[in-house]
Short mmCIF file of C-alpha atoms and ligand atoms in Angstrom, two decimals:
data_model
loop_
_atom_site.label_atom_id
_atom_site.label_comp_id
_atom_site.label_asym_id
_atom_site.label_seq_id
_atom_site.Cartn_x
_atom_site.Cartn_y
_atom_site.Cartn_z
CA UNK A 48 -5.67 -19.57 18.58
CA UNK A 49 -1.89 -19.59 18.14
CA UNK A 50 0.09 -18.71 21.25
CA UNK A 51 3.62 -19.09 22.50
CA UNK A 52 4.46 -19.06 26.19
CA UNK A 53 8.04 -18.10 27.01
CA UNK A 54 9.70 -18.04 30.42
CA UNK A 55 12.68 -19.32 32.35
CA UNK A 56 12.55 -22.86 33.72
CA UNK A 57 10.39 -22.59 36.83
CA UNK A 58 8.69 -19.34 35.79
CA UNK A 59 5.43 -21.25 35.55
CA UNK A 60 5.14 -21.25 31.77
CA UNK A 61 4.10 -24.93 31.64
CA UNK A 62 1.38 -24.42 34.24
CA UNK A 63 0.03 -21.37 32.42
CA UNK A 64 0.22 -23.01 28.99
CA UNK A 65 -1.79 -25.94 30.31
CA UNK A 66 -4.51 -23.73 31.82
CA UNK A 67 -4.73 -21.52 28.73
CA UNK A 68 -5.01 -24.57 26.48
CA UNK A 69 -7.91 -25.81 28.57
CA UNK A 70 -9.64 -22.43 28.52
CA UNK A 71 -9.32 -21.91 24.77
CA UNK A 72 -9.70 -25.59 23.93
CA UNK A 73 -6.54 -25.81 21.82
CA UNK A 74 -3.68 -28.31 22.14
CA UNK A 75 -1.03 -27.65 24.80
CA UNK A 76 2.22 -28.53 23.08
CA UNK A 77 5.15 -28.89 25.47
CA UNK A 78 8.22 -29.89 23.46
CA UNK A 79 9.95 -30.95 26.71
CA UNK A 80 7.06 -33.33 27.55
CA UNK A 81 6.87 -34.62 23.97
CA UNK A 82 10.60 -35.34 24.05
CA UNK A 83 10.35 -37.11 27.42
CA UNK A 84 7.44 -39.22 26.09
CA UNK A 85 9.39 -40.04 22.96
CA UNK A 86 12.34 -41.25 25.04
CA UNK A 87 10.03 -43.28 27.28
CA UNK A 88 8.50 -45.06 24.27
CA UNK A 89 11.83 -45.69 22.56
CA UNK A 90 13.98 -46.81 25.48
CA UNK A 91 17.39 -48.04 24.42
CA UNK A 92 17.51 -46.10 21.14
CA UNK A 93 17.56 -42.61 22.64
CA UNK A 94 20.56 -42.61 24.95
CA UNK A 95 22.12 -39.63 23.24
CA UNK A 96 18.90 -37.61 23.31
CA UNK A 97 18.31 -38.54 26.93
CA UNK A 98 21.82 -37.45 27.85
CA UNK A 99 21.43 -34.09 26.08
CA UNK A 100 18.21 -33.37 27.99
CA UNK A 101 19.37 -34.63 31.37
CA UNK A 102 22.40 -32.35 31.13
CA UNK A 103 20.24 -29.34 30.26
CA UNK A 104 21.49 -28.83 26.69
CA UNK A 105 19.24 -28.16 23.72
CA UNK A 106 18.03 -30.90 21.42
CA UNK A 107 18.62 -30.69 17.63
CA UNK A 108 16.24 -28.41 15.72
CA UNK A 109 15.24 -31.18 13.28
CA UNK A 110 13.89 -33.37 16.07
CA UNK A 111 11.95 -30.53 17.67
CA UNK A 112 10.54 -29.23 14.38
CA UNK A 113 9.35 -32.74 13.59
CA UNK A 114 7.41 -32.77 16.86
CA UNK A 115 5.63 -29.45 16.33
CA UNK A 116 5.00 -29.53 12.57
CA UNK A 117 1.55 -31.14 12.73
CA UNK A 118 0.29 -28.59 15.26
CA UNK A 119 1.47 -25.72 13.08
CA UNK A 120 -0.34 -27.21 10.10
CA UNK A 121 -3.53 -27.51 12.18
CA UNK A 122 -3.17 -23.76 12.94
CA UNK A 123 -4.11 -24.16 16.61
CA UNK A 124 -1.63 -24.52 19.46
CA UNK A 125 -0.19 -23.21 22.67
CA UNK A 126 3.54 -23.80 22.45
CA UNK A 127 5.42 -24.30 25.70
CA UNK A 128 9.18 -24.70 25.21
CA UNK A 129 9.18 -23.88 21.52
CA UNK A 130 10.68 -21.81 19.97
CA UNK A 131 13.72 -21.85 22.20
CA UNK A 132 16.19 -19.99 19.96
CA UNK A 133 15.88 -17.09 17.51
CA UNK A 134 16.61 -19.59 14.76
CA UNK A 135 13.65 -21.75 15.81
CA UNK A 136 11.50 -18.61 15.96
CA UNK A 137 12.51 -17.76 12.39
CA UNK A 138 11.72 -21.28 11.19
CA UNK A 139 8.31 -21.09 12.89
CA UNK A 140 7.67 -17.70 11.29
CA UNK A 141 8.37 -19.12 7.85
CA UNK A 142 6.08 -22.09 8.45
CA UNK A 143 3.26 -19.82 9.66
CA UNK A 144 3.71 -17.26 6.87
CA UNK A 145 3.46 -20.02 4.28
CA UNK A 146 -0.03 -20.90 5.53
CA UNK A 147 -1.09 -17.32 6.37
CA UNK A 148 -1.58 -18.13 10.04
CA UNK A 149 0.18 -15.49 12.16
CA UNK A 150 0.72 -15.82 15.91
CA UNK A 151 -1.90 -14.19 18.13
CA UNK A 152 0.37 -13.51 21.07
CA UNK A 153 3.63 -14.32 22.80
CA UNK A 154 3.13 -14.60 26.57
CA UNK A 155 6.35 -13.72 28.37
CA UNK A 156 6.36 -14.92 32.00
CA UNK A 157 9.12 -13.21 34.00
CA UNK A 158 10.74 -14.21 37.30
CA UNK A 159 13.93 -13.80 39.36
CA UNK A 160 16.68 -16.43 39.41
CA UNK A 161 16.71 -16.96 43.17
CA UNK A 162 13.01 -17.74 43.12
CA UNK A 163 13.51 -20.17 40.28
CA UNK A 164 16.09 -22.22 42.15
CA UNK A 165 13.70 -22.46 45.13
CA UNK A 166 10.80 -23.54 42.93
CA UNK A 167 12.80 -26.18 41.10
CA UNK A 168 14.08 -27.76 44.31
CA UNK A 169 11.30 -30.11 45.33
CA UNK A 170 9.46 -29.98 42.02
CA UNK A 171 7.49 -33.11 41.10
CA UNK A 172 5.51 -33.76 37.93
CA UNK A 173 2.60 -36.11 37.28
CA UNK A 174 3.56 -38.90 34.87
CA UNK A 175 0.06 -39.13 33.50
CA UNK A 176 -1.54 -35.63 33.34
CA UNK A 177 1.57 -33.41 33.61
CA UNK A 178 0.38 -31.47 36.68
CA UNK A 179 3.25 -29.85 38.58
CA UNK A 180 3.71 -29.87 42.37
CA UNK A 181 6.29 -28.64 44.83
CA UNK A 182 6.91 -30.58 48.02
CA UNK A 183 7.28 -27.30 49.94
CA UNK A 184 5.11 -24.68 48.22
CA UNK A 185 2.39 -26.76 46.60
CA UNK A 186 2.43 -30.35 47.90
CA UNK A 187 0.04 -33.07 46.69
CA UNK A 188 -2.51 -34.30 49.28
CA UNK A 189 -0.92 -37.77 49.30
CA UNK A 190 2.82 -38.18 48.88
CA UNK A 191 3.90 -38.87 45.26
CA UNK A 192 0.29 -39.14 44.02
CA UNK A 193 -1.42 -36.64 41.72
CA UNK A 194 -4.46 -34.85 43.24
CA UNK A 195 -6.10 -34.52 39.82
CA UNK A 196 -5.75 -37.95 38.28
CA UNK A 197 -4.13 -40.29 40.81
CA UNK A 198 -1.06 -40.67 38.59
CA UNK A 199 2.42 -41.25 40.03
CA UNK A 200 4.57 -38.16 40.60
CA UNK A 201 8.21 -38.16 39.53
CA UNK A 202 11.21 -35.86 39.82
CA UNK A 203 12.72 -34.83 36.48
CA UNK A 204 16.38 -35.79 36.15
CA UNK A 205 17.17 -32.31 34.84
CA UNK A 206 15.70 -30.61 37.92
CA UNK A 207 18.85 -30.85 40.07
CA UNK A 208 20.45 -27.52 40.93
CA UNK A 209 23.54 -27.83 38.74
CA UNK A 210 21.47 -28.67 35.66
CA UNK A 211 18.87 -26.02 36.49
CA UNK A 212 21.68 -23.44 36.48
CA UNK A 213 22.78 -24.59 33.05
CA UNK A 214 19.19 -24.49 31.75
CA UNK A 215 18.94 -20.96 33.14
CA UNK A 216 22.13 -19.86 31.38
CA UNK A 217 20.85 -21.35 28.13
CA UNK A 218 17.57 -19.60 28.66
CA UNK A 219 19.18 -16.16 29.04
CA UNK A 220 21.64 -16.52 26.18
CA UNK A 221 19.58 -18.47 23.65
CA UNK A 222 15.88 -18.13 24.46
CA UNK A 223 15.33 -14.67 25.90
CA UNK A 224 16.57 -12.88 22.75
CA UNK A 225 13.41 -14.26 21.13
CA UNK A 226 11.46 -11.64 23.09
CA UNK A 227 13.07 -8.81 21.12
CA UNK A 228 12.37 -10.66 17.91
CA UNK A 229 8.66 -10.78 18.78
CA UNK A 230 8.60 -7.27 20.28
CA UNK A 231 9.42 -6.01 16.81
CA UNK A 232 6.24 -7.75 15.65
CA UNK A 233 4.30 -6.06 18.47
CA UNK A 234 2.81 -9.26 19.88
CA UNK A 235 4.50 -9.65 23.28
CA UNK A 236 2.42 -9.64 26.47
CA UNK A 237 4.67 -9.56 29.53
CA UNK A 238 3.48 -10.75 32.92
CA UNK A 239 5.18 -11.48 36.24
CA UNK A 240 5.24 -15.15 37.20
CA UNK A 241 5.15 -14.17 40.89
CA UNK A 242 1.42 -13.75 41.33
CA UNK A 243 -0.97 -16.58 42.14
CA UNK A 244 -1.59 -19.04 39.32
CA UNK A 245 -5.24 -18.15 38.60
CA UNK A 246 -4.60 -14.41 38.65
CA UNK A 247 -1.90 -14.80 36.03
CA UNK A 248 -4.12 -16.99 33.85
CA UNK A 249 -7.01 -14.53 34.10
CA UNK A 250 -4.81 -11.59 33.15
CA UNK A 251 -3.60 -13.46 30.08
CA UNK A 252 -7.14 -14.49 29.11
CA UNK A 253 -8.28 -10.84 29.43
CA UNK A 254 -5.41 -9.79 27.14
CA UNK A 255 -6.36 -12.39 24.56
CA UNK A 256 -10.10 -11.73 24.57
P1 ADP B 524 12.16 -26.07 30.99
O1 ADP B 524 11.68 -25.06 30.00
O2 ADP B 524 11.47 -25.97 32.30
O3 ADP B 524 13.67 -26.04 31.11
P2 ADP B 524 11.16 -28.22 29.22
O4 ADP B 524 10.38 -29.37 29.72
O5 ADP B 524 10.48 -27.20 28.39
O6 ADP B 524 11.84 -27.55 30.51
O7 ADP B 524 12.42 -28.77 28.38
C1 ADP B 524 13.28 -29.76 28.89
C2 ADP B 524 14.43 -30.03 27.93
O8 ADP B 524 13.92 -30.47 26.64
C3 ADP B 524 15.30 -28.82 27.57
O9 ADP B 524 16.29 -28.56 28.55
C4 ADP B 524 15.90 -29.27 26.22
O10 ADP B 524 16.95 -30.21 26.40
C5 ADP B 524 14.74 -30.01 25.57
N1 ADP B 524 13.91 -29.11 24.71
C6 ADP B 524 12.62 -28.76 24.91
N2 ADP B 524 12.19 -27.94 23.95
C7 ADP B 524 13.23 -27.74 23.10
C8 ADP B 524 13.44 -26.98 21.91
N3 ADP B 524 12.45 -26.21 21.39
N4 ADP B 524 14.66 -27.02 21.30
C9 ADP B 524 15.65 -27.75 21.81
N5 ADP B 524 15.54 -28.49 22.93
C10 ADP B 524 14.35 -28.50 23.59
ZN1 ZN B 525 -2.07 -36.21 37.21
#
């Protein structure tokens, strides 16, 4: 199974990618999480990278391609956060064509801006399993502790409103044009990110089965 999940920050693409990966038993590959882990492990040597991410700008293609290459070669993945530009989509296409492993589907999760800002305010992520909470809409049972694994919850530095707005602008100018690129290949499945989490997952699973 080779799937890409695309959506604005806060659309719920990470949550869906995680659930789909579990259902289909393929790796969930979040380039944002991989980058954050990389920075965590290499503290002191990644100040520039950390700055780029905390400000909501995009990281260099070479770094990101290095992170996803192995998953492409294994021919099984759910990409969450990659590709993020038409150029990255073209690079991915070349890599997949070379090994005759086309994409199965591009899941496009849509949502309105005003809802995004509300979802991002109060967002907390689990440092150990990646589960996502919202202090208002979807709070953990115990403050700052993950319901699933007991891990500590943290607030991403790039989740403040000003940076979210920049990430959103980047998303519309750089990432959303990817949808047209994939529409031409006839593999886009569009779904609203407004429904309840399980309903969205089930609709996507039905489409893929
Ligand atoms: P979101 O999609 O919710 O904005 P992510 O966790 O996917 O958040 O990404 C966080 C940050 O990681 C991005 O703002 C960007 O700086 C960096 N990043 C992630 N994926 C890529 C990518 N494919 N290309 C360039 N930068 C990326
Ligand atoms: Zn957890």
